[in-house]
């Protein structure tokens, strides 16, 4: 894999949401960037300074560490324009007005070097219009780089070339964005809306249209057109609220102006049956989460409300999933495919829910198929755009293969829609042969297409694709063990939300017995694991099954201990949430290769328990390796776990010893995790010896008095609640001796202390209330 950096001096012009986000991501990659905007009267660089301030204050954090802001040089387009002469790549992210962009390009052409690449972040203006007045040399170095917001977290980059763009320039842009900025690069033709927004926004509008037509409540529509379809749980109306009802209305309006007259988008665009309601909501300040609420909102007394689509009036929000969504959730929990549940009736009362699901899927998947080959020749491009830009679990063509093209054709005919010819070839869009995943491409809509390997950049492995060519060595409802090339093993968690159960640990044990040359722990889900299955704990707590809780914790502890003691290298390759029990698995690996957007930490105190799978043990040992002082390490461990502190990047996690800078590796592109982990296992294999079990010294129990006094003062000052102290002192009991003097302890003794503390807390009504609040409301209860 290349190690050269295609661009050395980069500038972004336009410090709005997108421009500042792009600059922030370049800084996240460790590269300097110049950020320019129009000068202000009061402070010439005021606009760009304010943009950096927004990056520093954003939630979730736009920067991987606050120090990254130092890599952004602020300036303005009056006083600093000449600095662009030193740049080799300039990204234009100014207002979406053709005249303003054209004027800027003319100014740039007078200043920049003849090798400088210029790209626009536009999603609405064709390249041919942007550069129609520019000379050939400029046109050769011009492309569109369309990022998605928020730039740090949304993986999609739509890369669009013009008729005159130099292919070598496109290659450099693809390489930098893939390898340096961590983007999933999807090549797009210069067609309206490109791929992501064209399909994604249409899908939202269809969901809204069908919900109104079938008189379904917004909660029902979102529950169906959410996780059961492999779409984020926000569904349609929740996503409108999240993005902003007003912003979504603008996006829909813009798409309506640039799409061809015959496009079916127009039937559900600005003139959709909910358009009047949306306009009224925007005019009265109900612009979504950023305003007074949107389709979901709070009443005067704090009650949860939802808007009735027929009347526009708010009403009490339904708290239960509709039956069809409940059954789909049960199917997913058992590892099944919920799509099939959605499109087949199982009860007389679910007819409208089935009709909604069938109609939405028919219209959206049919629309995606109709875009080939005019918009792209490859179904993979559209699938990648939806997975990377809209967080769909599967792309439209992967969903078609799951449903079956014949079934989809039947569904499309039920809606009265036209059937795209590529749905009638009799071939799946993806097929695995001889260990290779192939995709069918179409240069002609009426051909059968040609099949060839999926296209991925160098060093890229998307395991959800790879595993289609593999048979697991061991599998249960929670996890699987696979054999990879080179006699390596990969453990994948795939339970609902990747919550860890006893079955998850069974696969860990299986890997330690059939370990090959090394073990990788990874999954391709949005999040590695947010921890142990709280529902299972709650059931045991309510049943007062303390023996069952103890047995589960002991099983978990012995599994991660066996992982650590395996006679081959173990590399964890996590991304997203890696919390609680998920982190306890990772912390027992020899090395961590983590995605830059990882969130790491032990959060058990937030639900009234303590880490029980070696998390306290390993945090204590790591702090001692850092400080060399057992008492100081006990205090740091106690504070960190008691506050349930997390790091939102490897760099931030390193300050808490969750991530070891001298050992672990941070990767910008999560698609590189597996390949890098495989290479690292091979590098470590020869001469490998499993690490020795740690030993501990527990400081004398005088430290307990300091900890107790700290909590009492916090309660008196209103910072803590009574159960916060109970939990904190349970953590203290793990890392502080029962005796006056310092006491040596083995790993197994610390394991036992973790279980003892956990069981003590599990018997309190306050811990049960915290767990219930988290499971039922998604809220952390303070009591």
Short mmCIF file of C-alpha atoms in Angstrom, two decimals, residues 549-759:
data_model
loop_
_atom_site.label_atom_id
_atom_site.label_comp_id
_atom_site.label_asym_id
_atom_site.label_seq_id
_atom_site.Cartn_x
_atom_site.Cartn_y
_atom_site.Cartn_z
CA UNK A 549 -25.20 -13.51 37.63
CA UNK A 550 -22.05 -14.83 39.28
CA UNK A 551 -21.84 -17.74 36.84
CA UNK A 552 -22.22 -15.40 33.85
CA UNK A 553 -19.50 -13.06 35.12
CA UNK A 554 -17.17 -15.97 35.85
CA UNK A 555 -17.78 -17.34 32.35
CA UNK A 556 -17.03 -13.92 30.85
CA UNK A 557 -13.88 -13.52 32.93
CA UNK A 558 -12.53 -16.93 32.02
CA UNK A 559 -13.25 -16.31 28.32
CA UNK A 560 -11.26 -13.06 28.16
CA UNK A 561 -8.52 -14.62 30.29
CA UNK A 562 -8.30 -17.54 27.86
CA UNK A 563 -8.13 -15.03 24.99
CA UNK A 564 -5.22 -13.26 26.65
CA UNK A 565 -3.44 -16.59 27.35
CA UNK A 566 -3.85 -17.99 23.81
CA UNK A 567 -0.41 -18.98 22.43
CA UNK A 568 -0.87 -16.87 19.28
CA UNK A 569 -1.25 -13.11 18.76
CA UNK A 570 -4.67 -11.57 19.35
CA UNK A 571 -5.49 -8.27 17.64
CA UNK A 572 -8.73 -6.38 18.27
CA UNK A 573 -9.95 -4.19 15.40
CA UNK A 574 -12.95 -2.25 16.79
CA UNK A 575 -14.86 0.79 15.58
CA UNK A 576 -17.75 2.84 16.90
CA UNK A 577 -18.98 2.22 20.44
CA UNK A 578 -16.59 -0.10 22.27
CA UNK A 579 -17.95 0.20 25.76
CA UNK A 580 -18.37 -1.84 28.93
CA UNK A 581 -18.10 -5.54 28.18
CA UNK A 582 -17.14 -4.74 24.59
CA UNK A 583 -14.10 -2.87 25.83
CA UNK A 584 -13.33 -5.66 28.31
CA UNK A 585 -12.91 -8.05 25.38
CA UNK A 586 -10.69 -5.58 23.51
CA UNK A 587 -8.51 -4.81 26.53
CA UNK A 588 -7.39 -8.45 26.73
CA UNK A 589 -5.95 -8.40 23.19
CA UNK A 590 -2.23 -8.03 22.49
CA UNK A 591 -2.81 -5.02 20.26
CA UNK A 592 -5.67 -2.74 19.23
CA UNK A 593 -6.05 -1.36 15.70
CA UNK A 594 -8.90 1.09 16.18
CA UNK A 595 -10.90 3.31 13.87
CA UNK A 596 -10.39 7.01 14.56
CA UNK A 597 -14.07 7.45 15.46
CA UNK A 598 -14.02 4.82 18.19
CA UNK A 599 -15.63 5.58 21.56
CA UNK A 600 -13.91 3.56 24.29
CA UNK A 601 -14.53 3.19 27.98
CA UNK A 602 -16.10 1.47 30.97
CA UNK A 603 -19.57 2.92 31.52
CA UNK A 604 -21.08 0.40 33.93
CA UNK A 605 -21.33 2.89 36.81
CA UNK A 606 -23.93 4.83 34.81
CA UNK A 607 -26.34 1.89 35.24
CA UNK A 608 -25.39 1.20 38.83
CA UNK A 609 -22.95 -1.70 38.44
CA UNK A 610 -19.20 -2.17 38.08
CA UNK A 611 -17.19 -3.69 35.24
CA UNK A 612 -17.24 -7.42 35.90
CA UNK A 613 -15.24 -8.84 33.01
CA UNK A 614 -11.76 -7.72 33.97
CA UNK A 615 -12.26 -4.06 33.15
CA UNK A 616 -11.33 -2.82 36.62
CA UNK A 617 -8.41 -5.24 36.75
CA UNK A 618 -6.92 -4.12 33.45
CA UNK A 619 -7.50 -0.39 34.09
CA UNK A 620 -5.75 -0.74 37.46
CA UNK A 621 -2.81 -2.58 35.86
CA UNK A 622 -2.50 -0.04 33.04
CA UNK A 623 -2.49 2.93 35.36
CA UNK A 624 0.21 1.26 37.44
CA UNK A 625 2.30 0.70 34.32
CA UNK A 626 1.94 4.44 33.71
CA UNK A 627 2.45 5.82 37.23
CA UNK A 628 4.46 3.12 39.04
CA UNK A 629 2.45 3.91 42.16
CA UNK A 630 -0.29 1.50 43.30
CA UNK A 631 -2.14 4.02 45.50
CA UNK A 632 -2.16 6.67 42.78
CA UNK A 633 -3.29 4.03 40.27
CA UNK A 634 -6.11 2.90 42.55
CA UNK A 635 -7.34 6.49 42.81
CA UNK A 636 -7.17 7.09 39.04
CA UNK A 637 -8.96 3.79 38.35
CA UNK A 638 -11.62 4.66 40.91
CA UNK A 639 -12.22 8.13 39.48
CA UNK A 640 -12.27 6.98 35.87
CA UNK A 641 -14.67 4.08 36.37
CA UNK A 642 -16.80 5.91 38.92
CA UNK A 643 -17.39 8.75 36.47
CA UNK A 644 -17.95 6.26 33.60
CA UNK A 645 -15.46 8.26 31.53
CA UNK A 646 -15.08 7.55 27.83
CA UNK A 647 -12.81 8.70 25.06
CA UNK A 648 -14.31 9.73 21.72
CA UNK A 649 -11.14 9.00 19.76
CA UNK A 650 -8.00 6.91 20.23
CA UNK A 651 -6.06 10.07 21.13
CA UNK A 652 -8.53 11.05 23.82
CA UNK A 653 -8.79 7.44 25.05
CA UNK A 654 -5.01 7.33 25.43
CA UNK A 655 -5.21 9.90 28.22
CA UNK A 656 -7.26 7.34 30.18
CA UNK A 657 -5.08 4.34 29.35
CA UNK A 658 -7.91 2.78 27.32
CA UNK A 659 -5.67 3.09 24.26
CA UNK A 660 -1.90 2.61 24.51
CA UNK A 661 -0.06 4.99 22.20
CA UNK A 662 3.17 3.01 22.35
CA UNK A 663 1.43 -0.20 21.28
CA UNK A 664 -1.93 0.40 19.63
CA UNK A 665 -2.68 1.95 16.22
CA UNK A 666 -5.33 4.42 15.07
CA UNK A 667 -6.74 4.14 11.53
CA UNK A 668 -8.78 6.83 9.74
CA UNK A 669 -10.58 4.42 7.40
CA UNK A 670 -12.46 1.62 9.12
CA UNK A 671 -12.33 -0.43 5.91
CA UNK A 672 -8.57 -0.83 6.52
CA UNK A 673 -8.94 -2.42 9.97
CA UNK A 674 -9.05 -6.08 8.96
CA UNK A 675 -6.19 -5.94 6.46
CA UNK A 676 -4.00 -4.12 8.95
CA UNK A 677 -4.94 -6.55 11.72
CA UNK A 678 -4.07 -9.51 9.51
CA UNK A 679 -0.68 -8.00 8.69
CA UNK A 680 -0.04 -7.28 12.37
CA UNK A 681 -0.87 -10.83 13.45
CA UNK A 682 1.58 -12.15 10.87
CA UNK A 683 4.25 -9.71 12.03
CA UNK A 684 3.82 -10.73 15.68
CA UNK A 685 3.52 -14.48 15.10
CA UNK A 686 7.12 -15.66 14.97
CA UNK A 687 8.55 -15.83 18.47
CA UNK A 688 5.25 -14.83 20.09
CA UNK A 689 4.66 -15.56 23.78
CA UNK A 690 1.42 -14.81 25.58
CA UNK A 691 1.81 -12.10 28.25
CA UNK A 692 2.11 -13.13 31.88
CA UNK A 693 -0.89 -12.67 34.16
CA UNK A 694 -0.63 -9.36 36.01
CA UNK A 695 -0.10 -9.17 39.77
CA UNK A 696 -1.35 -6.37 41.96
CA UNK A 697 -0.76 -4.55 45.22
CA UNK A 698 -3.92 -3.21 46.82
CA UNK A 699 -3.23 -0.07 48.90
CA UNK A 700 -4.28 -0.11 52.55
CA UNK A 701 -7.87 0.71 53.40
CA UNK A 702 -7.06 4.18 54.71
CA UNK A 703 -7.63 5.22 51.10
CA UNK A 704 -11.29 4.27 51.52
CA UNK A 705 -11.74 7.19 53.93
CA UNK A 706 -10.44 9.66 51.33
CA UNK A 707 -12.76 8.19 48.73
CA UNK A 708 -15.75 8.27 51.05
CA UNK A 709 -15.06 11.88 52.05
CA UNK A 710 -14.75 12.85 48.37
CA UNK A 711 -18.18 11.37 47.63
CA UNK A 712 -19.78 12.93 50.74
CA UNK A 713 -18.55 16.38 49.71
CA UNK A 714 -19.86 15.81 46.19
CA UNK A 715 -23.29 14.85 47.55
CA UNK A 716 -23.31 17.91 49.82
CA UNK A 717 -22.40 20.13 46.85
CA UNK A 718 -25.17 18.63 44.73
CA UNK A 719 -22.77 16.97 42.29
CA UNK A 720 -23.54 13.38 43.25
CA UNK A 721 -26.55 11.37 44.35
CA UNK A 722 -26.61 8.80 47.18
CA UNK A 723 -26.39 5.78 44.87
CA UNK A 724 -23.42 7.36 43.10
CA UNK A 725 -21.55 6.89 46.37
CA UNK A 726 -22.74 3.31 46.74
CA UNK A 727 -21.46 2.48 43.26
CA UNK A 728 -18.23 4.40 43.76
CA UNK A 729 -17.43 2.59 47.00
CA UNK A 730 -18.16 -0.73 45.28
CA UNK A 731 -15.49 0.19 42.70
CA UNK A 732 -13.18 1.15 45.57
CA UNK A 733 -13.64 -2.27 47.18
CA UNK A 734 -12.02 -3.84 44.10
CA UNK A 735 -8.81 -1.79 44.09
CA UNK A 736 -8.31 -1.08 47.81
CA UNK A 737 -7.29 -3.67 50.41
CA UNK A 738 -9.68 -4.93 53.09
CA UNK A 739 -6.80 -4.53 55.55
CA UNK A 740 -4.85 -1.57 56.92
CA UNK A 741 -1.70 -2.60 55.09
CA UNK A 742 -0.98 -2.94 51.39
CA UNK A 743 -1.93 -6.42 50.18
CA UNK A 744 -0.70 -8.42 47.20
CA UNK A 745 -3.39 -9.86 44.94
CA UNK A 746 -3.50 -12.21 41.97
CA UNK A 747 -5.52 -11.70 38.81
CA UNK A 748 -8.08 -14.27 39.95
CA UNK A 749 -8.48 -12.45 43.25
CA UNK A 750 -9.24 -9.19 41.45
CA UNK A 751 -11.70 -11.08 39.24
CA UNK A 752 -13.42 -12.32 42.42
CA UNK A 753 -13.55 -8.79 43.82
CA UNK A 754 -15.20 -7.56 40.63
CA UNK A 755 -17.88 -10.23 40.90
CA UNK A 756 -18.43 -9.54 44.60
CA UNK A 757 -18.91 -5.82 44.00
CA UNK A 758 -21.23 -6.45 41.07
CA UNK A 759 -23.41 -8.81 43.09
#
